[in-house]
PDB file of C-alpha atoms in Angstrom:
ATOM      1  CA  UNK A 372      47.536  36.071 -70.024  1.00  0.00           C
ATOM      2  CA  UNK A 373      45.590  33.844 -68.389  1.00  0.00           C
ATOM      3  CA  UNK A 374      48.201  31.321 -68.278  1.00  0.00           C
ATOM      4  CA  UNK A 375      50.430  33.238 -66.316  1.00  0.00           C
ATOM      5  CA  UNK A 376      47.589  34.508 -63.813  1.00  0.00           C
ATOM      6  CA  UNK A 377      47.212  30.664 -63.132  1.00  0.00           C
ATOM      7  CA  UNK A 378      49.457  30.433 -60.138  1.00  0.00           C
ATOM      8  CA  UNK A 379      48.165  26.929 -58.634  1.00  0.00           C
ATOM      9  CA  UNK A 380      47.987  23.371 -60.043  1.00  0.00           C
ATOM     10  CA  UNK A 381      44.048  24.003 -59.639  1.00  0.00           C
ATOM     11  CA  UNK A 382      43.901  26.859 -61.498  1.00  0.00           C
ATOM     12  CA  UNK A 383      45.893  25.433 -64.413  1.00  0.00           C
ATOM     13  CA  UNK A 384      43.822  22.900 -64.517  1.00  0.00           C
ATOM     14  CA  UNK A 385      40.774  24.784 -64.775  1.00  0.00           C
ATOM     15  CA  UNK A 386      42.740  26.328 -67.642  1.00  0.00           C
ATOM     16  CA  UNK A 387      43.244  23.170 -68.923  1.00  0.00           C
ATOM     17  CA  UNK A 388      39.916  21.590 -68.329  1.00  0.00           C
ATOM     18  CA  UNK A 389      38.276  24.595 -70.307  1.00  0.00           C
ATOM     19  CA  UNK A 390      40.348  24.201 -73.183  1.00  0.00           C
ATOM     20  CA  UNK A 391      39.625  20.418 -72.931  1.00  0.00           C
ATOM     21  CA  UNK A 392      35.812  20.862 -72.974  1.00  0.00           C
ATOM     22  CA  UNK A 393      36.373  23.033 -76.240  1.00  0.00           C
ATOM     23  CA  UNK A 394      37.560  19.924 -78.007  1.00  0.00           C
ATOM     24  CA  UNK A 395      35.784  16.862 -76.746  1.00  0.00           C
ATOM     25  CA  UNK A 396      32.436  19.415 -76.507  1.00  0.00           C
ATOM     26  CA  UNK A 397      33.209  19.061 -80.636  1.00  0.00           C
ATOM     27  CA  UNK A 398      32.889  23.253 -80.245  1.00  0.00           C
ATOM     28  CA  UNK A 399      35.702  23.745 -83.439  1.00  0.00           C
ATOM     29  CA  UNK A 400      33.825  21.673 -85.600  1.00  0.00           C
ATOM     30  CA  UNK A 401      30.302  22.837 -84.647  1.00  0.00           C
ATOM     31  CA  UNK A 402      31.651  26.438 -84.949  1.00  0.00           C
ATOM     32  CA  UNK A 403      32.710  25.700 -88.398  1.00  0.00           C
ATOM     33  CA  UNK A 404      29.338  24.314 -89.499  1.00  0.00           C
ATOM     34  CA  UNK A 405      27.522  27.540 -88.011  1.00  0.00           C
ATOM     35  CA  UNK A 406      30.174  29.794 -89.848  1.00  0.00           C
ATOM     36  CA  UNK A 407      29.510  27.807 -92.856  1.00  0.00           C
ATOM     37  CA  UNK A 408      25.348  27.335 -92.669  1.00  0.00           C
ATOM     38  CA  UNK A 409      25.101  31.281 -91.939  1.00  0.00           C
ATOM     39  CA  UNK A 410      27.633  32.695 -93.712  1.00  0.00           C
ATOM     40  CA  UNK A 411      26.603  32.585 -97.147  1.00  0.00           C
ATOM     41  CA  UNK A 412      22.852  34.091 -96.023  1.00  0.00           C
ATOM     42  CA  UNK A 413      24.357  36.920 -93.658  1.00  0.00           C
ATOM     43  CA  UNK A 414      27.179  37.984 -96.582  1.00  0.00           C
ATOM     44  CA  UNK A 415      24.329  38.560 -99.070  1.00  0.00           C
ATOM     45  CA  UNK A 416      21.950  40.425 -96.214  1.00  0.00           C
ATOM     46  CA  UNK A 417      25.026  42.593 -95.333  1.00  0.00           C
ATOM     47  CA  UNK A 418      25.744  43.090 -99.012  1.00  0.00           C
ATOM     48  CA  UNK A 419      22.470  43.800 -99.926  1.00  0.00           C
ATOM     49  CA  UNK A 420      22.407  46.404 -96.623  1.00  0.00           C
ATOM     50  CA  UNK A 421      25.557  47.905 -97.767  1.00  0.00           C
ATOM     51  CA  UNK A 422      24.059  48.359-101.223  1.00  0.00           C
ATOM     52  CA  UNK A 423      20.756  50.057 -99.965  1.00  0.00           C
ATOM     53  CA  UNK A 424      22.815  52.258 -97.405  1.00  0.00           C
ATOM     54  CA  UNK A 425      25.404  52.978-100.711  1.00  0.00           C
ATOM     55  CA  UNK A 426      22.528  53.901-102.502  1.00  0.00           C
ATOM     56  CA  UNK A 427      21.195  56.485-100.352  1.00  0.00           C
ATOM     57  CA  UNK A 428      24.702  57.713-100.326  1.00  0.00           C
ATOM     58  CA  UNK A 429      26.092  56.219 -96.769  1.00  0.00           C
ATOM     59  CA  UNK A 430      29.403  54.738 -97.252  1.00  0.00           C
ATOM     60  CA  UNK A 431      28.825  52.001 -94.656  1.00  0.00           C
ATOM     61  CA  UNK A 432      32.739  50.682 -96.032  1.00  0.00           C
ATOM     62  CA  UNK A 433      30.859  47.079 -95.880  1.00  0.00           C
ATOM     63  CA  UNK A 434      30.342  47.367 -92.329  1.00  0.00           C
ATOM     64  CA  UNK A 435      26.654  45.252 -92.327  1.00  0.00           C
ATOM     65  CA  UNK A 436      28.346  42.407 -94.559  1.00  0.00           C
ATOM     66  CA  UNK A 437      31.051  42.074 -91.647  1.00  0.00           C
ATOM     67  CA  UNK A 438      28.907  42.114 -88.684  1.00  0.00           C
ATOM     68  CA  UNK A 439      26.762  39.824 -90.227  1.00  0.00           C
ATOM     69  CA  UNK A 440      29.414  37.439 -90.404  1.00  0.00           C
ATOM     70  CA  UNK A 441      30.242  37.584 -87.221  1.00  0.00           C
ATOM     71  CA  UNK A 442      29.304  34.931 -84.596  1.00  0.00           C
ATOM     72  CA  UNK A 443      29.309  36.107 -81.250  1.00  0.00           C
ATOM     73  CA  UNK A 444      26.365  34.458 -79.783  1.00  0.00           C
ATOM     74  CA  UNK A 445      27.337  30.904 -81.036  1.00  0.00           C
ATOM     75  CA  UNK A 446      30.972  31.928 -79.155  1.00  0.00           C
ATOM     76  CA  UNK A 447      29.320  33.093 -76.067  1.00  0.00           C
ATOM     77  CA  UNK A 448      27.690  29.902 -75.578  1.00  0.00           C
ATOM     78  CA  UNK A 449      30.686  27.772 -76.125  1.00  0.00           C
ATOM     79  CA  UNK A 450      32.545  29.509 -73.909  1.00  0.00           C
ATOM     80  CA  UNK A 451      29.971  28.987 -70.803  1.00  0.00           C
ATOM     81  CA  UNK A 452      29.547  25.358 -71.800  1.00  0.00           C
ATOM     82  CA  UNK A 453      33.365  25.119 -71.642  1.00  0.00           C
ATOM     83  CA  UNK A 454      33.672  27.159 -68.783  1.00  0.00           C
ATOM     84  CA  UNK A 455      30.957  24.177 -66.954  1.00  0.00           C
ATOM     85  CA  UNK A 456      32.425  21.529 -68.873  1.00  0.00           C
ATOM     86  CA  UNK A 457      36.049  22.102 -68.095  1.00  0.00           C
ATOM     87  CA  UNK A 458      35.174  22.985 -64.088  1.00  0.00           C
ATOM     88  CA  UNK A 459      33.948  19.365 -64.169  1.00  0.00           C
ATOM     89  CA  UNK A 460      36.928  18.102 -65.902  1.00  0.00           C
ATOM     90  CA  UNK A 461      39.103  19.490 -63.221  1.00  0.00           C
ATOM     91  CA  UNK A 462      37.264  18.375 -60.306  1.00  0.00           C
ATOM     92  CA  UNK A 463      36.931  14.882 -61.536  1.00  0.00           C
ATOM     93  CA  UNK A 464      40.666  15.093 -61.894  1.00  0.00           C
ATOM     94  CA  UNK A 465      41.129  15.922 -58.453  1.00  0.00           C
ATOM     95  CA  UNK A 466      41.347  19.601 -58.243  1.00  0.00           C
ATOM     96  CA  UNK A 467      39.599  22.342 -56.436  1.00  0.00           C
ATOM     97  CA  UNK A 468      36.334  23.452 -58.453  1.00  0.00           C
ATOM     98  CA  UNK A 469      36.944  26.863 -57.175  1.00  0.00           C
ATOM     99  CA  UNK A 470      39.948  27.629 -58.992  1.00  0.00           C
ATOM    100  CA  UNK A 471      38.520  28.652 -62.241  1.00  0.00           C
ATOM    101  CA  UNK A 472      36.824  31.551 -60.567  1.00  0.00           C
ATOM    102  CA  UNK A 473      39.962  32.904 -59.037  1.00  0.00           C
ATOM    103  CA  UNK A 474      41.652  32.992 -62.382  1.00  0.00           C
ATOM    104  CA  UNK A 475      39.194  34.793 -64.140  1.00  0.00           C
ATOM    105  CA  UNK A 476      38.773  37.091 -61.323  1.00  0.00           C
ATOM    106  CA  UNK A 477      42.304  37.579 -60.998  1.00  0.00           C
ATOM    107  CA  UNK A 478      42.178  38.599 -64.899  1.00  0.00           C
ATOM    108  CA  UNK A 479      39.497  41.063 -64.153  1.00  0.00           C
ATOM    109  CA  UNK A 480      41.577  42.952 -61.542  1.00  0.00           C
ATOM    110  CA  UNK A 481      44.788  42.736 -64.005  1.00  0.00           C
ATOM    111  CA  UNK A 482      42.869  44.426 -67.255  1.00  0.00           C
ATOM    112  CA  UNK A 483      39.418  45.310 -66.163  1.00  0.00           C
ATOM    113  CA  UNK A 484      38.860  47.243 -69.531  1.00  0.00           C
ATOM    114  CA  UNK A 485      38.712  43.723 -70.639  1.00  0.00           C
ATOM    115  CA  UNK A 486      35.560  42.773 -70.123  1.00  0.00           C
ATOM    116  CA  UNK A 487      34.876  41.210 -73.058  1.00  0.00           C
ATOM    117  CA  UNK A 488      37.565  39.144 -75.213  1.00  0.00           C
ATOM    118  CA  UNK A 489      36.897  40.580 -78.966  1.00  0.00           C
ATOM    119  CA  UNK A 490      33.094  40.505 -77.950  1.00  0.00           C
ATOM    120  CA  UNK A 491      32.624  36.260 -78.124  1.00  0.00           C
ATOM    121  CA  UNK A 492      33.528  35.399 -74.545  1.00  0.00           C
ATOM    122  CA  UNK A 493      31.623  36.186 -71.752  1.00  0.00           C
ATOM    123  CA  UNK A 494      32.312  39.200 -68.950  1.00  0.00           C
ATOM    124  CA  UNK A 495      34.689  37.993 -66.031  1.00  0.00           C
ATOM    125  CA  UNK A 496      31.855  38.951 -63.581  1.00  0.00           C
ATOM    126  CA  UNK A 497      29.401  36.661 -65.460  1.00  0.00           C
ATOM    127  CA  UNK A 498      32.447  33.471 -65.604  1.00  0.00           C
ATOM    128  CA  UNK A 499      32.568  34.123 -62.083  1.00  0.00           C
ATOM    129  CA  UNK A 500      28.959  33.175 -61.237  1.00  0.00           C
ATOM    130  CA  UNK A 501      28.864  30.553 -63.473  1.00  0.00           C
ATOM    131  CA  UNK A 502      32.029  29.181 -61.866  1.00  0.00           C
ATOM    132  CA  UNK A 503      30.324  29.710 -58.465  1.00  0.00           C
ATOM    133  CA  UNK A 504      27.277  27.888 -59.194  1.00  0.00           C
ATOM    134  CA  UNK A 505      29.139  24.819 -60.866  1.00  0.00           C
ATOM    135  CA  UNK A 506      31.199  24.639 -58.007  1.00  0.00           C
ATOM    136  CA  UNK A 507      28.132  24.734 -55.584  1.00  0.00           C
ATOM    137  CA  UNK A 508      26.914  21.886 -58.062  1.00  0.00           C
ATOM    138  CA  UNK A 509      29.713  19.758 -57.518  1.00  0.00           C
ATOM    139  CA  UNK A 510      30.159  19.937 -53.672  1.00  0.00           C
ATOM    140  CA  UNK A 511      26.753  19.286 -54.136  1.00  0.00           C
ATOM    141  CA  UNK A 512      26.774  15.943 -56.030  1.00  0.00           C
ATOM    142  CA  UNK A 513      29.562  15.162 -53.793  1.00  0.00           C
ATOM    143  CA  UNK A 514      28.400  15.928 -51.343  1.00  0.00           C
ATOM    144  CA  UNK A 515      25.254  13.021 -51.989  1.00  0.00           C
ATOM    145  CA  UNK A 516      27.823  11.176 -53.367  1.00  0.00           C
ATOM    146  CA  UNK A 517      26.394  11.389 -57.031  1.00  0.00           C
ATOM    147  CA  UNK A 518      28.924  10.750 -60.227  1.00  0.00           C
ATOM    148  CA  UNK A 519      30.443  14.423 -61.345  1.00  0.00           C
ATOM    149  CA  UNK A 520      28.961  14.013 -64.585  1.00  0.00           C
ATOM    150  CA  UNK A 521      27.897  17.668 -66.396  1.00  0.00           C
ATOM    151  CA  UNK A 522      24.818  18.095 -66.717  1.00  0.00           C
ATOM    152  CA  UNK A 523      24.834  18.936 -70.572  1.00  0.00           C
ATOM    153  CA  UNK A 524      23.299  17.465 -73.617  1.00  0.00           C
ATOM    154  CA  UNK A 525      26.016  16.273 -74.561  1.00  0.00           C
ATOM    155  CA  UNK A 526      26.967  12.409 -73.731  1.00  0.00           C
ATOM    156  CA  UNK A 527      30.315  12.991 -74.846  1.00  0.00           C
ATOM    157  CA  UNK A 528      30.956  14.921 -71.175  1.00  0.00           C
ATOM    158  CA  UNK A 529      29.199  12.665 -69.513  1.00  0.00           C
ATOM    159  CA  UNK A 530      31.491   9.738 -70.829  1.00  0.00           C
ATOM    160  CA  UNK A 531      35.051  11.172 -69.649  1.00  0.00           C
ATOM    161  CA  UNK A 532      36.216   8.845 -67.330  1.00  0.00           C
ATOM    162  CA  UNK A 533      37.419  10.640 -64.262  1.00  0.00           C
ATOM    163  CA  UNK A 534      40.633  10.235 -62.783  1.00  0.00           C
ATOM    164  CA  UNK A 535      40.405   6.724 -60.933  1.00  0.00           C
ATOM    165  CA  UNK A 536      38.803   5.260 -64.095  1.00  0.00           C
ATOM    166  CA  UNK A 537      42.118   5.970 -66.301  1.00  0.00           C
TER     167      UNK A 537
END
């Protein structure tokens, strides 16, 4: 859906420059190690919650054992640092900063009973000010003429070359 609410070159390559900042942000593999640290401990709390609900006769159908599993909050943070990431991406490639907000906003109008994607990304209205204020950022930078470098952790980001460097 979002894909085909991308009508511009700059909003594709927000698109684009989100998905990009999921991979070079290493957010598959680090996903994969939190799934992996947590998920033995959270099975056995949600088993052992099931079991004590079971035993005072509450058929929870293994509902603790699933939620437990379940990592929303690691998602939710991906998603903002690829929202910022990826806004960077496609301004150093050329394109308007601003365009990621008009996709997401344009999503909001098409479905706004989605407000959440499956519960792990964050509301459109919250994208939307992030998207704002990472805009603001970069006019700002470029404004004094600064490099468009994210300002994450992460020296991965900060080592993209830009456009012009390629």
């Amino acid at each position: 859906g979002v894909l085909r609410l991308a009508t511009t070159d700059a909003e594709l390559a927000s698109v684009v420059g989100h998905e990009l900042a999921h991979v070079t942000m290493g957010h598959l593999v680090k996903r994969a190690q939190n799934q992996m640290a947590g998920m033995v401990g959270n099975i056995l709390l949600g088993a052992a919650m099931d079991f004590e609900a079971g035993v005072r006769g509450v058929d929870t159908k293994g509902g603790y054992t699933r939620g437990l599993m379940q990592d929303g909050a690691f998602a939710m943070a991906t998603e903002r640092e690829a929202d910022y990431v990826g806004t960077y991406y496609a301004a150093r490639a050329g394109y308007d900063a601003a365009a990621g907000e008009r996709v997401w906003r344009a999503l909001a109008r098409e479905n706004p009973q989605q407000i959440y994607y499956a519960g792990m990304h964050p509301t459109a209205p919250e994208r939307v000010i992030l998207l704002q204020k990472t805009a603001q950022e970069i006019a700002e930078k470029r404004r004094r003429n600064q490099p468009l470098n994210p300002e994450t952790k992460s020296s991965q980001a900060a080592a993209m070359p830009t456009a012009g460097e390629q």
